PDB file of C-alpha atoms in Angstrom:
ATOM      1  CA  UNK A   1      20.637  -0.297  -0.888  1.00  0.00           C
ATOM      2  CA  UNK A   2      17.112  -0.122   0.484  1.00  0.00           C
ATOM      3  CA  UNK A   3      14.717  -1.842  -2.389  1.00  0.00           C
ATOM      4  CA  UNK A   4      11.191  -2.837  -2.153  1.00  0.00           C
ATOM      5  CA  UNK A   5       9.943  -5.107  -5.177  1.00  0.00           C
ATOM      6  CA  UNK A   6       6.213  -5.819  -6.223  1.00  0.00           C
ATOM      7  CA  UNK A   7       5.400  -8.983  -7.910  1.00  0.00           C
ATOM      8  CA  UNK A   8       2.599 -11.171  -8.833  1.00  0.00           C
ATOM      9  CA  UNK A   9       0.727  -8.284 -10.865  1.00  0.00           C
ATOM     10  CA  UNK A  10      -0.867  -8.728 -14.273  1.00  0.00           C
ATOM     11  CA  UNK A  11      -4.459  -9.503 -16.410  1.00  0.00           C
ATOM     12  CA  UNK A  12      -6.927 -10.618 -14.678  1.00  0.00           C
ATOM     13  CA  UNK A  13     -10.708 -11.089 -15.198  1.00  0.00           C
ATOM     14  CA  UNK A  14     -13.495  -9.351 -13.253  1.00  0.00           C
ATOM     15  CA  UNK A  15     -14.666 -10.920 -10.350  1.00  0.00           C
ATOM     16  CA  UNK A  16     -11.094 -12.682 -10.041  1.00  0.00           C
ATOM     17  CA  UNK A  17      -8.366 -12.802  -7.262  1.00  0.00           C
ATOM     18  CA  UNK A  18      -4.689 -12.079  -7.261  1.00  0.00           C
ATOM     19  CA  UNK A  19      -2.001 -11.766  -4.571  1.00  0.00           C
ATOM     20  CA  UNK A  20       0.637  -9.156  -4.806  1.00  0.00           C
ATOM     21  CA  UNK A  21       4.019  -9.620  -2.949  1.00  0.00           C
ATOM     22  CA  UNK A  22       6.249  -7.177  -1.755  1.00  0.00           C
ATOM     23  CA  UNK A  23      10.260  -8.378  -0.855  1.00  0.00           C
ATOM     24  CA  UNK A  24      12.133  -6.031   1.030  1.00  0.00           C
ATOM     25  CA  UNK A  25      15.906  -5.770   0.801  1.00  0.00           C
ATOM     26  CA  UNK A  26      19.032  -4.156   2.160  1.00  0.00           C
ATOM     27  CA  UNK A  27      17.157  -3.592   5.454  1.00  0.00           C
ATOM     28  CA  UNK A  28      14.426  -5.212   7.835  1.00  0.00           C
ATOM     29  CA  UNK A  29      10.786  -3.652   8.023  1.00  0.00           C
ATOM     30  CA  UNK A  30      10.134  -5.612  10.967  1.00  0.00           C
ATOM     31  CA  UNK A  31       9.609  -2.487  12.723  1.00  0.00           C
ATOM     32  CA  UNK A  32       8.218  -0.380  10.235  1.00  0.00           C
ATOM     33  CA  UNK A  33       4.587   0.048   9.192  1.00  0.00           C
ATOM     34  CA  UNK A  34       4.330  -0.909   5.780  1.00  0.00           C
ATOM     35  CA  UNK A  35       1.338   0.510   3.176  1.00  0.00           C
ATOM     36  CA  UNK A  36       0.010  -0.641  -0.108  1.00  0.00           C
ATOM     37  CA  UNK A  37      -1.124   2.376  -2.874  1.00  0.00           C
ATOM     38  CA  UNK A  38      -2.824   2.509  -5.828  1.00  0.00           C
ATOM     39  CA  UNK A  39      -2.484   4.724  -9.046  1.00  0.00           C
ATOM     40  CA  UNK A  40      -4.373   4.561 -11.941  1.00  0.00           C
ATOM     41  CA  UNK A  41      -3.763   6.154 -15.435  1.00  0.00           C
ATOM     42  CA  UNK A  42      -4.311  10.112 -14.925  1.00  0.00           C
ATOM     43  CA  UNK A  43      -5.111   9.886 -11.292  1.00  0.00           C
ATOM     44  CA  UNK A  44      -3.205  10.736  -8.355  1.00  0.00           C
ATOM     45  CA  UNK A  45      -2.056   7.571  -6.161  1.00  0.00           C
ATOM     46  CA  UNK A  46      -4.216   6.623  -3.244  1.00  0.00           C
ATOM     47  CA  UNK A  47      -4.072   4.829  -0.173  1.00  0.00           C
ATOM     48  CA  UNK A  48      -5.442   1.017  -0.265  1.00  0.00           C
ATOM     49  CA  UNK A  49      -3.980  -0.973   2.650  1.00  0.00           C
ATOM     50  CA  UNK A  50      -1.605  -1.020   5.343  1.00  0.00           C
ATOM     51  CA  UNK A  51      -0.466  -3.089   8.262  1.00  0.00           C
ATOM     52  CA  UNK A  52       1.158  -1.786  11.718  1.00  0.00           C
ATOM     53  CA  UNK A  53       5.003  -2.683  12.458  1.00  0.00           C
ATOM     54  CA  UNK A  54       3.316  -4.664  15.322  1.00  0.00           C
ATOM     55  CA  UNK A  55       1.234  -6.557  13.016  1.00  0.00           C
ATOM     56  CA  UNK A  56      -1.807  -5.767  15.281  1.00  0.00           C
ATOM     57  CA  UNK A  57      -3.792  -3.070  13.205  1.00  0.00           C
ATOM     58  CA  UNK A  58      -4.781  -3.390   9.492  1.00  0.00           C
ATOM     59  CA  UNK A  59      -6.365  -0.723   7.089  1.00  0.00           C
ATOM     60  CA  UNK A  60      -8.197  -0.612   4.075  1.00  0.00           C
ATOM     61  CA  UNK A  61      -9.799   1.732   1.862  1.00  0.00           C
ATOM     62  CA  UNK A  62     -13.704   1.665   2.394  1.00  0.00           C
ATOM     63  CA  UNK A  63     -14.415   0.464  -1.298  1.00  0.00           C
ATOM     64  CA  UNK A  64     -11.989  -2.984  -1.065  1.00  0.00           C
ATOM     65  CA  UNK A  65     -11.865  -3.503   2.440  1.00  0.00           C
ATOM     66  CA  UNK A  66     -14.278  -6.823   2.677  1.00  0.00           C
ATOM     67  CA  UNK A  67     -12.204  -7.981  -0.363  1.00  0.00           C
ATOM     68  CA  UNK A  68      -8.650  -7.589   0.616  1.00  0.00           C
ATOM     69  CA  UNK A  69      -6.487  -8.906   2.979  1.00  0.00           C
ATOM     70  CA  UNK A  70      -2.382  -7.022   3.875  1.00  0.00           C
ATOM     71  CA  UNK A  71      -0.460  -9.707   5.668  1.00  0.00           C
ATOM     72  CA  UNK A  72       3.284  -9.493   6.486  1.00  0.00           C
ATOM     73  CA  UNK A  73       5.665 -12.396   6.530  1.00  0.00           C
ATOM     74  CA  UNK A  74       8.286 -11.080   8.800  1.00  0.00           C
ATOM     75  CA  UNK A  75      10.771 -13.729   8.248  1.00  0.00           C
ATOM     76  CA  UNK A  76      10.829 -13.070   4.605  1.00  0.00           C
ATOM     77  CA  UNK A  77      11.179  -9.507   5.173  1.00  0.00           C
ATOM     78  CA  UNK A  78       7.861  -9.175   2.934  1.00  0.00           C
ATOM     79  CA  UNK A  79       4.420  -7.892   2.730  1.00  0.00           C
ATOM     80  CA  UNK A  80       1.348  -9.414   0.614  1.00  0.00           C
ATOM     81  CA  UNK A  81      -1.753  -7.981  -0.677  1.00  0.00           C
ATOM     82  CA  UNK A  82      -4.527 -10.422  -1.289  1.00  0.00           C
ATOM     83  CA  UNK A  83      -7.399  -9.181  -3.599  1.00  0.00           C
ATOM     84  CA  UNK A  84     -10.212 -10.513  -4.338  1.00  0.00           C
ATOM     85  CA  UNK A  85     -13.548  -9.829  -6.341  1.00  0.00           C
ATOM     86  CA  UNK A  86     -11.550  -7.663  -8.621  1.00  0.00           C
ATOM     87  CA  UNK A  87     -13.083  -5.071 -10.730  1.00  0.00           C
ATOM     88  CA  UNK A  88     -12.264  -3.219 -13.850  1.00  0.00           C
ATOM     89  CA  UNK A  89     -11.995   0.205 -12.120  1.00  0.00           C
ATOM     90  CA  UNK A  90      -9.268  -1.268 -10.038  1.00  0.00           C
ATOM     91  CA  UNK A  91      -6.832  -1.761 -12.914  1.00  0.00           C
ATOM     92  CA  UNK A  92      -3.915   0.520 -11.673  1.00  0.00           C
ATOM     93  CA  UNK A  93      -0.399   0.178 -10.905  1.00  0.00           C
ATOM     94  CA  UNK A  94      -0.155  -1.026  -7.197  1.00  0.00           C
ATOM     95  CA  UNK A  95       3.054   0.161  -5.102  1.00  0.00           C
ATOM     96  CA  UNK A  96       4.301  -1.307  -2.192  1.00  0.00           C
ATOM     97  CA  UNK A  97       5.572   1.483   0.728  1.00  0.00           C
ATOM     98  CA  UNK A  98       7.124   1.334   3.960  1.00  0.00           C
ATOM     99  CA  UNK A  99       6.810   4.313   6.252  1.00  0.00           C
ATOM    100  CA  UNK A 100       9.710   6.828   7.720  1.00  0.00           C
ATOM    101  CA  UNK A 101       9.563   5.830  11.485  1.00  0.00           C
ATOM    102  CA  UNK A 102       9.843   2.927  13.270  1.00  0.00           C
ATOM    103  CA  UNK A 103       7.622   1.734  16.112  1.00  0.00           C
ATOM    104  CA  UNK A 104       4.972   4.345  15.399  1.00  0.00           C
ATOM    105  CA  UNK A 105       1.473   3.877  17.039  1.00  0.00           C
ATOM    106  CA  UNK A 106      -1.155   3.361  14.383  1.00  0.00           C
ATOM    107  CA  UNK A 107      -1.044   3.291  11.024  1.00  0.00           C
ATOM    108  CA  UNK A 108      -1.273   5.910   8.208  1.00  0.00           C
ATOM    109  CA  UNK A 109      -3.109   6.310   5.414  1.00  0.00           C
ATOM    110  CA  UNK A 110      -0.985   9.148   3.957  1.00  0.00           C
ATOM    111  CA  UNK A 111       1.718   9.143   1.137  1.00  0.00           C
ATOM    112  CA  UNK A 112       3.728  11.411   2.982  1.00  0.00           C
ATOM    113  CA  UNK A 113       4.373   8.937   5.916  1.00  0.00           C
ATOM    114  CA  UNK A 114       5.886   6.669   3.571  1.00  0.00           C
ATOM    115  CA  UNK A 115       9.465   6.976   2.830  1.00  0.00           C
ATOM    116  CA  UNK A 116      10.825   4.079   0.923  1.00  0.00           C
ATOM    117  CA  UNK A 117       8.800   2.534  -2.492  1.00  0.00           C
ATOM    118  CA  UNK A 118       8.698   0.184  -4.862  1.00  0.00           C
ATOM    119  CA  UNK A 119       8.593   0.221  -8.509  1.00  0.00           C
ATOM    120  CA  UNK A 120       4.871  -0.720  -8.506  1.00  0.00           C
ATOM    121  CA  UNK A 121       3.339  -4.041 -10.177  1.00  0.00           C
ATOM    122  CA  UNK A 122       0.697  -3.233 -12.744  1.00  0.00           C
ATOM    123  CA  UNK A 123      -2.638  -5.003 -12.382  1.00  0.00           C
ATOM    124  CA  UNK A 124      -5.110  -4.943 -15.299  1.00  0.00           C
ATOM    125  CA  UNK A 125      -8.509  -6.300 -14.712  1.00  0.00           C
ATOM    126  CA  UNK A 126     -10.701  -7.088 -17.874  1.00  0.00           C
ATOM    127  CA  UNK A 127     -14.528  -7.539 -18.204  1.00  0.00           C
TER     128      UNK A 127
END
């Protein structure tokens, strides 16, 4: 059974930092692009960051691209998201996802490109 499990969420003060991790089990995602999405209450799930299967390409949503870093640990079959300078409006459930197709050229920011999803990790940013 394929599983993606997020960890590292929690409560953090505005301006603080957080590191989210996503551990995969059931298969290796070494050859698949991985991404992070977030969903705030009452809003649609939106793209945050992604990394290509080759680790040579990353993409970030414009509102956070200077404050976050996505990185893969292939040996651990995991991907992490480092977030700095957190803002209250970034309070959301953060989801890890793996693309449907292996060895894909480029990166997708679309939810439809991702087939495997974690259950989400709540991040709450207080004033």
